[in-house]
């Protein structure tokens, strides 16, 4: 998972060179970051745009794990909002899955799995599936915690959820 505190620009960024490259490429209409630039304090949306840029035009699919920042940060005219808008307008989001907290070793925060596709199947065009797996019926507590990791999702729980919830789609 991309560290949400990773700055890509500004005085606390790891490299002025990275900031310059990102800003230059954002001005290229065919570049990775042409949809917009997120806040300098959060590189997750840059990572998502980079991943989408790398996808094959016909078969390109990706899954990216993030915290809630890419979903909820930024105002209506912000870079984050413009990036989300581009993803929706280009019909690249297959699904967003809200996962339970305490699922990963080093963090107890809420996690989201974004499923992207550059060429959706006909029946999936202009749809985004929103899946909420935060309820206790979709995960189980581990017998012994591993750091902050206290929950796990079994294959049986995934299969059960898919059977019950395949119709939860949102039309764009």
Coordinates of N, CA, C and O in Angstrom, one line a residue:
X1 N 0.8 -1.2 0.0 CA 0.0 0.0 0.0 C 0.9 1.2 0.0 O 1.9 1.3 0.7
X2 N 0.5 2.2 -0.7 CA 1.3 3.5 -0.8 C 1.1 4.2 0.5 O 0.0 4.3 1.0
X3 N 2.2 4.7 1.1 CA 2.1 5.5 2.3 C 1.4 6.8 2.1 O 1.8 7.6 1.2
X4 N 0.3 7.0 2.8 CA -0.5 8.2 2.5 C 0.2 9.4 3.0 O -0.2 10.5 2.7
X5 N 1.3 9.3 3.8 CA 2.0 10.5 4.2 C 3.2 10.8 3.3 O 4.0 11.7 3.5
X6 N 3.3 10.0 2.2 CA 4.4 10.3 1.3 C 4.1 11.5 0.5 O 3.2 11.6 -0.3
X7 N 4.9 12.5 0.7 CA 4.8 13.8 0.0 C 5.5 13.6 -1.4 O 6.6 13.1 -1.5
X8 N 4.9 14.1 -2.4 CA 5.5 14.1 -3.7 C 6.0 15.5 -4.1 O 6.8 15.6 -5.1
X9 N 5.7 16.5 -3.4 CA 6.1 17.9 -3.7 C 6.2 18.7 -2.4 O 5.8 18.3 -1.4
X10 N 6.9 19.8 -2.5 CA 7.1 20.7 -1.4 C 8.4 20.5 -0.7 O 9.2 19.6 -1.0
X11 N 8.6 21.2 0.4 CA 9.9 21.2 1.1 C 10.2 19.9 1.8 O 11.3 19.5 2.0
X12 N 9.1 19.1 2.1 CA 9.4 17.8 2.8 C 9.4 16.6 1.8 O 9.4 15.5 2.3
X13 N 9.3 16.9 0.5 CA 9.3 15.8 -0.5 C 10.7 15.2 -0.5 O 11.7 15.9 -0.3
X14 N 10.8 13.9 -0.8 CA 12.1 13.3 -0.9 C 13.0 13.8 -2.0 O 14.2 13.7 -1.9
X15 N 12.4 14.4 -3.1 CA 13.2 14.8 -4.2 C 12.6 16.0 -5.0 O 11.4 15.8 -5.4
X16 N 13.3 17.0 -5.1 CA 12.8 18.1 -6.0 C 12.7 17.7 -7.4 O 11.8 18.1 -8.2
X17 N 13.5 16.8 -7.8 CA 13.5 16.2 -9.2 C 12.2 15.5 -9.5 O 11.6 15.7 -10.6
X18 N 11.7 14.7 -8.5 CA 10.4 14.0 -8.7 C 9.3 15.1 -8.9 O 8.4 14.9 -9.8
X19 N 9.3 16.1 -8.1 CA 8.2 17.1 -8.2 C 8.3 17.8 -9.6 O 7.2 18.0 -10.2
X20 N 9.5 18.1 -10.0 CA 9.6 18.7 -11.3 C 9.1 17.8 -12.5 O 8.4 18.3 -13.4
X21 N 9.4 16.5 -12.4 CA 9.0 15.6 -13.4 C 7.5 15.5 -13.5 O 6.9 15.5 -14.5
X22 N 6.9 15.3 -12.3 CA 5.4 15.2 -12.2 C 4.7 16.4 -12.7 O 3.8 16.3 -13.5
X23 N 5.2 17.6 -12.3 CA 4.5 18.8 -12.8 C 4.7 19.0 -14.3 O 3.7 19.4 -15.0
X24 N 5.9 18.7 -14.8 CA 6.1 18.7 -16.3 C 5.1 17.8 -17.0 O 4.5 18.2 -18.0
X25 N 5.0 16.5 -16.5 CA 4.2 15.6 -17.2 C 2.7 15.9 -17.1 O 1.9 15.5 -17.9
X26 N 2.3 16.6 -16.0 CA 0.9 16.9 -15.8 C 0.5 17.9 -16.9 O -0.7 18.0 -17.2
X27 N 1.4 18.6 -17.5 CA 1.1 19.6 -18.6 C 0.9 18.9 -20.0 O 0.4 19.5 -20.9
X28 N 1.4 17.7 -20.1 CA 1.3 16.9 -21.3 C -0.1 16.2 -21.4 O -0.4 15.4 -20.5
X29 N -1.0 16.6 -22.4 CA -2.3 16.0 -22.4 C -2.3 14.5 -22.6 O -3.3 13.9 -22.3
X30 N -1.2 13.9 -23.0 CA -1.2 12.4 -23.1 C -0.3 11.8 -22.0 O -0.1 10.6 -22.1
X31 N 0.1 12.6 -21.1 CA 1.0 12.1 -20.0 C 0.2 11.4 -18.9 O -1.0 11.4 -18.8
X32 N 1.0 10.8 -18.0 CA 0.4 10.0 -16.9 C -0.5 10.9 -16.0 O -1.5 10.4 -15.4
X33 N -0.1 12.1 -15.8 CA -0.8 12.9 -14.8 C -1.6 14.1 -15.4 O -1.9 15.1 -14.7
X34 N -2.1 13.9 -16.6 CA -2.9 14.9 -17.3 C -4.2 15.2 -16.6 O -4.8 16.3 -16.9
X35 N -4.8 14.3 -15.9 CA -6.1 14.5 -15.2 C -6.0 15.5 -14.1 O -7.0 16.1 -13.8
X36 N -4.8 15.7 -13.5 CA -4.7 16.6 -12.4 C -3.7 16.1 -11.4 O -3.2 15.0 -11.5
X37 N -3.4 17.0 -10.5 CA -2.4 16.7 -9.5 C -3.1 16.7 -8.1 O -3.8 17.7 -7.8
X38 N -2.8 15.7 -7.3 CA -3.4 15.7 -5.9 C -2.6 16.7 -5.0 O -1.6 17.2 -5.4
X39 N -3.1 16.8 -3.8 CA -2.3 17.6 -2.8 C -0.9 17.0 -2.7 O -0.7 15.8 -2.8
X40 N 0.0 17.9 -2.4 CA 1.4 17.5 -2.4 C 1.7 16.5 -1.2 O 2.7 15.8 -1.3
X41 N 0.8 16.5 -0.3 CA 1.1 15.6 0.9 C 0.6 14.1 0.7 O 0.8 13.3 1.5
X42 N 0.0 13.8 -0.5 CA -0.5 12.5 -0.7 C -0.3 12.0 -2.1 O -0.9 12.5 -3.0
X43 N 0.6 11.0 -2.3 CA 1.0 10.5 -3.6 C 0.1 9.4 -4.1 O 0.3 8.9 -5.2
X44 N -0.9 9.0 -3.3 CA -1.7 7.8 -3.8 C -2.4 8.0 -5.1 O -2.4 7.1 -6.0
X45 N -2.9 9.2 -5.4 CA -3.6 9.4 -6.6 C -2.6 9.5 -7.8 O -3.0 9.1 -8.9
X46 N -1.4 9.9 -7.5 CA -0.3 9.8 -8.6 C -0.1 8.4 -8.9 O 0.1 8.0 -10.1
X47 N 0.0 7.5 -7.9 CA 0.3 6.1 -8.0 C -0.8 5.5 -8.9 O -0.6 4.7 -9.8
X48 N -2.1 5.8 -8.6 CA -3.2 5.3 -9.3 C -3.1 5.7 -10.8 O -3.3 4.9 -11.7
X49 N -2.9 7.0 -11.0 CA -2.8 7.5 -12.4 C -1.6 6.8 -13.2 O -1.8 6.4 -14.3
X50 N -0.5 6.6 -12.5 CA 0.6 5.9 -13.1 C 0.2 4.5 -13.5 O 0.5 4.0 -14.6
X51 N -0.5 3.8 -12.6 CA -0.9 2.4 -12.8 C -1.9 2.4 -14.0 O -1.8 1.5 -14.9
X52 N -2.8 3.3 -14.1 CA -3.8 3.3 -15.2 C -3.1 3.6 -16.5 O -3.4 3.0 -17.6
X53 N -2.1 4.5 -16.5 CA -1.3 4.8 -17.7 C -0.6 3.6 -18.2 O -0.4 3.4 -19.5
X54 N -0.1 2.7 -17.4 CA 0.6 1.5 -17.8 C -0.2 0.4 -18.3 O 0.3 -0.6 -18.9
X55 N -1.5 0.4 -18.1 CA -2.4 -0.7 -18.5 C -2.5 -0.8 -20.0 O -2.6 0.1 -20.7
X56 N -2.5 -2.1 -20.4 CA -2.7 -2.4 -21.8 C -4.1 -1.9 -22.3 O -5.1 -2.1 -21.5
X57 N -4.2 -1.3 -23.4 CA -5.5 -0.8 -23.9 C -6.6 -1.8 -24.1 O -7.8 -1.5 -23.8
X58 N -6.3 -3.0 -24.4 CA -7.3 -4.1 -24.7 C -7.5 -5.0 -23.5 O -8.6 -5.3 -23.2
X59 N -6.5 -5.3 -22.8 CA -6.6 -6.3 -21.7 C -6.2 -5.7 -20.3 O -6.2 -6.5 -19.3
X60 N -6.0 -4.5 -20.2 CA -5.5 -3.9 -19.0 C -6.4 -3.9 -17.8 O -7.5 -3.4 -17.9
X61 N -6.0 -4.6 -16.8 CA -6.7 -4.6 -15.5 C -5.7 -4.5 -14.4 O -4.6 -4.9 -14.4
X62 N -6.2 -3.8 -13.3 CA -5.3 -3.6 -12.1 C -6.2 -3.6 -10.9 O -7.3 -3.2 -10.9
X63 N -5.6 -4.0 -9.8 CA -6.2 -3.8 -8.4 C -5.2 -3.0 -7.6 O -4.0 -3.3 -7.5
X64 N -5.6 -1.9 -7.0 CA -4.8 -1.1 -6.2 C -5.4 -0.9 -4.8 O -6.6 -0.6 -4.7
X65 N -4.6 -1.2 -3.8 CA -5.1 -1.0 -2.4 C -4.7 0.3 -1.9 O -3.6 0.8 -2.1
X66 N -5.7 1.0 -1.2 CA -5.4 2.3 -0.7 C -6.2 2.5 0.6 O -7.1 1.7 1.0
X67 N -5.9 3.6 1.3 CA -6.7 4.0 2.4 C -7.9 4.8 1.8 O -8.1 4.9 0.6
X68 N -8.6 5.5 2.6 CA -9.8 6.3 2.2 C -9.5 7.6 1.5 O -10.3 8.2 0.9
X69 N -8.2 8.0 1.5 CA -7.8 9.3 0.9 C -8.2 9.5 -0.5 O -8.8 10.5 -0.9
X70 N -7.9 8.5 -1.4 CA -8.3 8.8 -2.8 C -9.8 8.9 -3.0 O -10.3 9.5 -4.0
X71 N -10.6 8.3 -2.2 CA -12.1 8.4 -2.3 C -12.6 9.7 -1.8 O -13.6 10.3 -2.3
X72 N -12.1 10.2 -0.7 CA -12.7 11.3 0.1 C -12.0 12.6 0.1 O -12.6 13.6 0.6
X73 N -10.8 12.7 -0.3 CA -10.0 13.9 -0.2 C -10.3 14.9 -1.3 O -10.7 14.5 -2.4
X74 N -10.1 16.2 -1.0 CA -10.2 17.2 -2.1 C -11.6 17.7 -2.3 O -12.6 17.0 -2.2
X75 N -11.7 19.0 -2.6 CA -13.0 19.6 -2.9 C -13.4 19.4 -4.3 O -12.7 18.7 -5.1
X76 N -14.5 19.9 -4.7 CA -15.1 19.6 -6.0 C -14.2 20.1 -7.2 O -14.3 19.5 -8.3
X77 N -13.4 21.1 -7.0 CA -12.5 21.5 -8.1 C -11.0 21.2 -7.9 O -10.1 21.6 -8.6
X78 N -10.8 20.3 -6.9 CA -9.4 19.9 -6.5 C -8.8 18.9 -7.6 O -9.6 18.4 -8.4
X79 N -7.5 18.8 -7.5 CA -6.9 17.8 -8.3 C -7.4 16.4 -8.1 O -7.7 15.6 -9.0
X80 N -7.7 16.0 -6.8 CA -8.2 14.7 -6.5 C -9.6 14.5 -7.2 O -9.8 13.4 -7.7
X81 N -10.4 15.5 -7.1 CA -11.7 15.4 -7.7 C -11.6 15.2 -9.2 O -12.4 14.5 -9.8
X82 N -10.7 16.0 -9.8 CA -10.5 15.9 -11.3 C -10.0 14.5 -11.7 O -10.4 14.0 -12.7
X83 N -9.2 13.9 -10.9 CA -8.6 12.6 -11.1 C -9.8 11.5 -11.1 O -9.9 10.7 -11.9
X84 N -10.6 11.6 -10.0 CA -11.7 10.7 -9.9 C -12.7 10.9 -11.1 O -13.2 9.9 -11.6
X85 N -12.9 12.1 -11.4 CA -13.8 12.4 -12.6 C -13.3 11.8 -13.9 O -14.0 11.1 -14.6
X86 N -12.0 11.9 -14.1 CA -11.4 11.2 -15.3 C -11.6 9.7 -15.3 O -11.9 9.1 -16.3
X87 N -11.4 9.1 -14.1 CA -11.5 7.7 -14.0 C -13.0 7.2 -14.3 O -13.2 6.2 -14.9
X88 N -13.9 8.0 -13.9 CA -15.3 7.7 -14.1 C -15.7 8.0 -15.6 O -16.4 7.2 -16.2
X89 N -15.3 9.2 -16.1 CA -15.6 9.5 -17.5 C -15.0 8.5 -18.5 O -15.6 8.2 -19.5
X90 N -13.8 8.0 -18.2 CA -13.2 7.1 -19.1 C -13.6 5.6 -18.8 O -13.1 4.7 -19.3
X91 N -14.5 5.5 -17.8 CA -15.1 4.2 -17.4 C -14.0 3.2 -17.1 O -14.1 2.1 -17.6
X92 N -13.1 3.6 -16.2 CA -12.0 2.7 -15.8 C -12.2 2.0 -14.5 O -11.5 1.1 -14.2
X93 N -13.2 2.4 -13.7 CA -13.4 1.7 -12.4 C -14.4 0.6 -12.5 O -15.6 0.8 -12.9
X94 N -13.9 -0.6 -12.3 CA -14.8 -1.8 -12.3 C -15.6 -1.8 -10.9 O -16.8 -2.0 -10.9
X95 N -14.8 -1.7 -9.8 CA -15.4 -1.8 -8.5 C -14.5 -1.1 -7.5 O -13.3 -1.0 -7.7
X96 N -15.1 -0.8 -6.4 CA -14.4 -0.3 -5.2 C -14.9 -1.1 -4.1 O -16.1 -1.2 -3.8
X97 N -14.0 -1.8 -3.4 CA -14.4 -2.7 -2.3 C -13.9 -2.1 -1.0 O -12.7 -1.9 -0.8
X98 N -14.8 -1.9 0.0 CA -14.4 -1.4 1.3 C -14.1 -2.7 2.1 O -14.9 -3.6 2.3
X99 N -12.9 -2.8 2.6 CA -12.4 -3.9 3.4 C -12.5 -3.6 4.8 O -12.4 -2.4 5.2
X100 N -12.5 -4.6 5.7 CA -12.5 -4.3 7.1 C -11.2 -3.7 7.7 O -10.2 -3.9 7.0
X101 N -11.3 -3.1 8.8 CA -10.1 -2.6 9.4 C -9.4 -3.8 10.0 O -9.9 -4.9 10.0
X102 N -8.1 -3.5 10.4 CA -7.3 -4.5 11.0 C -7.0 -5.7 10.1 O -6.9 -6.9 10.6
X103 N -7.0 -5.5 8.8 CA -6.8 -6.6 7.9 C -5.3 -6.8 7.5 O -4.9 -7.8 7.1
X104 N -4.5 -5.7 7.7 CA -3.1 -5.7 7.4 C -2.2 -5.6 8.6 O -2.6 -5.0 9.6
X105 N -1.0 -6.1 8.5 CA -0.1 -6.2 9.7 C 0.2 -4.9 10.3 O 0.1 -4.8 11.5
X106 N 0.5 -3.8 9.6 CA 1.0 -2.6 10.2 C -0.1 -1.5 10.4 O 0.3 -0.4 10.7
X107 N -1.3 -1.7 10.1 CA -2.3 -0.7 10.1 C -3.7 -1.2 10.5 O -4.1 -2.3 10.2
X108 N -4.4 -0.3 11.3 CA -5.7 -0.7 11.7 C -6.8 0.2 10.9 O -7.9 0.2 11.3
X109 N -6.3 0.9 9.9 CA -7.3 1.9 9.2 C -8.1 1.1 8.2 O -7.8 0.0 7.8
X110 N -9.2 1.8 7.8 CA -10.0 1.2 6.7 C -9.2 1.2 5.4 O -8.5 2.1 5.1
X111 N -9.5 0.1 4.6 CA -8.7 -0.1 3.4 C -9.8 -0.3 2.3 O -10.8 -0.8 2.5
X112 N -9.4 0.2 1.1 CA -10.2 0.1 -0.1 C -9.5 -0.5 -1.2 O -8.3 -0.2 -1.4
X113 N -10.1 -1.4 -1.9 CA -9.5 -2.1 -3.1 C -10.2 -1.5 -4.3 O -11.4 -1.7 -4.4
X114 N -9.4 -0.9 -5.2 CA -9.9 -0.4 -6.4 C -9.6 -1.4 -7.5 O -8.5 -1.7 -7.7
X115 N -10.6 -1.7 -8.3 CA -10.4 -2.6 -9.4 C -10.6 -1.8 -10.7 O -11.7 -1.2 -10.9
X116 N -9.6 -1.7 -11.5 CA -9.6 -0.9 -12.7 C -9.6 -1.8 -14.0 O -9.0 -2.9 -13.9
X117 N -10.2 -1.3 -15.0 CA -10.1 -2.0 -16.3 C -10.1 -0.9 -17.4 O -10.9 0.0 -17.4
X118 N -9.3 -1.1 -18.4 CA -9.3 -0.1 -19.5 C -10.2 -0.6 -20.6 O -10.5 0.2 -21.6
X119 N -10.8 -1.8 -20.5 CA -11.7 -2.3 -21.6 C -12.7 -3.2 -20.9 O -12.5 -4.5 -21.0
X120 N -13.7 -2.7 -20.3 CA -14.7 -3.4 -19.6 C -15.5 -4.3 -20.6 O -15.7 -3.9 -21.7
X121 N -16.0 -5.4 -20.0 CA -17.0 -6.2 -20.8 C -18.2 -5.4 -21.1 O -18.6 -4.5 -20.3
X122 N -18.9 -5.7 -22.2 CA -20.1 -5.0 -22.6 C -21.1 -4.8 -21.5 O -21.6 -3.7 -21.3
X123 N -21.4 -5.9 -20.7 CA -22.4 -5.8 -19.7 C -22.0 -5.0 -18.5 O -22.8 -4.6 -17.6
X124 N -20.7 -4.6 -18.4 CA -20.1 -3.8 -17.3 C -19.9 -2.4 -17.6 O -19.6 -1.6 -16.8
X125 N -20.1 -2.0 -18.9 CA -19.9 -0.6 -19.4 C -20.7 0.3 -18.6 O -21.9 0.1 -18.2
X126 N -20.1 1.5 -18.2 CA -20.8 2.5 -17.5 C -21.4 2.1 -16.1 O -22.4 2.7 -15.7
X127 N -20.8 1.1 -15.5 CA -21.2 0.7 -14.2 C -19.9 0.6 -13.3 O -18.8 0.3 -13.7
X128 N -20.2 0.9 -12.0 CA -19.2 0.7 -11.0 C -19.8 -0.1 -9.9 O -20.9 0.2 -9.4
X129 N -19.2 -1.2 -9.5 CA -19.7 -2.0 -8.4 C -19.1 -1.5 -7.1 O -17.9 -1.5 -7.0
X130 N -20.0 -1.2 -6.2 CA -19.6 -0.8 -4.8 C -19.8 -1.9 -3.9 O -21.0 -2.4 -3.7
X131 N -18.8 -2.4 -3.2 CA -18.9 -3.6 -2.4 C -18.4 -3.2 -1.0 O -17.3 -2.7 -0.8
X132 N -19.3 -3.5 0.0 CA -19.0 -3.2 1.4 C -18.7 -4.5 2.1 O -19.7 -5.2 2.4
X133 N -17.5 -4.8 2.4 CA -17.1 -6.0 3.2 C -16.7 -5.6 4.6 O -15.8 -6.3 5.2
X134 N -17.2 -4.5 5.2 CA -16.8 -4.1 6.5 C -17.6 -4.8 7.6 O -17.2 -4.8 8.8
X135 N -18.7 -5.4 7.3 CA -19.6 -6.1 8.2 C -18.9 -7.3 8.8 O -18.2 -8.0 8.0
X136 N -19.1 -7.6 10.0 CA -18.5 -8.8 10.6 C -18.9 -10.1 10.0 O -18.2 -11.1 10.1
X137 N -19.9 -10.2 9.2 CA -20.3 -11.4 8.5 C -19.4 -11.7 7.3 O -19.4 -12.8 6.8
X138 N -18.5 -10.7 6.9 CA -17.7 -10.9 5.8 C -16.2 -11.1 6.2 O -15.3 -11.1 5.3
X139 N -15.9 -11.1 7.4 CA -14.5 -11.5 7.9 C -14.6 -12.2 9.2 O -15.7 -12.3 9.8
X140 N -13.5 -12.8 9.6 CA -13.5 -13.4 11.0 C -12.3 -12.9 11.7 O -11.3 -12.5 11.2
X141 N -12.4 -13.0 13.0 CA -11.3 -12.6 13.9 C -10.3 -13.7 13.9 O -10.6 -14.9 13.9
X142 N -9.0 -13.3 13.8 CA -7.9 -14.3 13.9 C -7.8 -14.9 15.3 O -8.1 -14.2 16.3
X143 N -7.3 -16.1 15.4 CA -7.1 -16.7 16.7 C -6.1 -16.0 17.5 O -6.2 -15.8 18.7
X144 N -5.0 -15.5 16.8 CA -4.0 -14.8 17.4 C -3.6 -13.6 16.5 O -3.3 -13.8 15.3
X145 N -3.6 -12.4 17.1 CA -3.3 -11.2 16.3 C -1.9 -11.2 15.9 O -1.0 -11.8 16.6
X146 N -1.6 -10.5 14.8 CA -0.2 -10.3 14.3 C 0.0 -8.8 14.1 O -0.4 -8.2 13.1
X147 N 0.5 -8.2 15.2 CA 0.6 -6.8 15.2 C -0.8 -6.2 15.2 O -1.6 -6.6 16.1
X148 N -1.1 -5.3 14.3 CA -2.5 -4.8 14.2 C -3.4 -5.6 13.4 O -4.6 -5.3 13.3
X149 N -2.9 -6.7 12.8 CA -3.7 -7.5 12.0 C -4.5 -8.5 12.9 O -4.0 -9.3 13.5
X150 N -5.9 -8.3 12.9 CA -6.7 -9.1 13.8 C -7.8 -9.7 13.0 O -8.6 -10.6 13.6
X151 N -8.0 -9.4 11.8 CA -9.1 -9.9 11.0 C -8.6 -10.6 9.7 O -7.5 -10.3 9.2
X152 N -9.4 -11.5 9.2 CA -9.0 -12.2 7.9 C -10.3 -12.5 7.2 O -11.4 -12.6 7.8
X153 N -10.2 -12.6 5.9 CA -11.4 -13.0 5.0 C -11.1 -14.3 4.4 O -10.0 -14.5 3.8
X154 N -12.0 -15.3 4.6 CA -11.8 -16.6 4.0 C -12.3 -16.7 2.6 O -13.2 -15.9 2.2
X155 N -11.9 -17.7 1.9 CA -12.5 -18.0 0.6 C -14.0 -18.2 0.6 O -14.7 -17.8 -0.3
X156 N -14.4 -18.9 1.7 CA -15.8 -19.2 1.8 C -16.6 -17.9 2.0 O -17.7 -17.8 1.4
X157 N -16.1 -17.0 2.7 CA -16.8 -15.7 2.9 C -16.8 -14.9 1.6 O -17.8 -14.3 1.3
X158 N -15.8 -14.9 0.9 CA -15.8 -14.3 -0.4 C -16.8 -14.8 -1.4 O -17.6 -14.1 -2.0
X159 N -16.9 -16.2 -1.5 CA -17.8 -16.8 -2.3 C -19.3 -16.5 -1.9 O -20.1 -16.2 -2.7
X160 N -19.5 -16.5 -0.6 CA -20.9 -16.2 -0.1 C -21.3 -14.8 -0.4 O -22.4 -14.5 -0.9
X161 N -20.3 -13.9 -0.2 CA -20.6 -12.5 -0.5 C -20.9 -12.3 -2.0 O -21.9 -11.6 -2.3
X162 N -20.1 -12.9 -2.8 CA -20.3 -12.7 -4.3 C -21.7 -13.2 -4.7 O -22.4 -12.6 -5.5
X163 N -22.1 -14.4 -4.1 CA -23.4 -14.9 -4.5 C -24.6 -14.0 -4.0 O -25.6 -13.8 -4.7
X164 N -24.4 -13.4 -2.9 CA -25.5 -12.5 -2.3 C -25.5 -11.1 -2.9 O -26.5 -10.5 -2.9
X165 N -24.4 -10.6 -3.5 CA -24.3 -9.2 -3.8 C -23.9 -8.9 -5.2 O -23.4 -7.8 -5.5
X166 N -24.0 -9.7 -6.2 CA -23.5 -9.5 -7.5 C -24.4 -8.4 -8.2 O -24.0 -7.9 -9.3
X167 N -25.5 -8.0 -7.7 CA -26.3 -7.0 -8.4 C -26.1 -5.6 -7.9 O -26.7 -4.7 -8.4
X168 N -25.2 -5.3 -6.9 CA -25.0 -4.0 -6.4 C -24.1 -3.2 -7.3 O -22.9 -3.1 -7.1
X169 N -24.7 -2.6 -8.3 CA -23.9 -1.8 -9.2 C -24.5 -0.4 -9.3 O -25.7 -0.2 -9.1
X170 N -23.6 0.5 -9.6 CA -24.0 1.9 -9.7 C -23.8 2.4 -11.1 O -22.7 2.3 -11.6
X171 N -24.8 2.8 -11.8 CA -24.6 3.3 -13.2 C -24.0 4.7 -13.2 O -24.4 5.5 -12.4
X172 N -23.1 4.9 -14.1 CA -22.5 6.2 -14.2 C -23.4 7.1 -15.1 O -23.9 6.7 -16.1

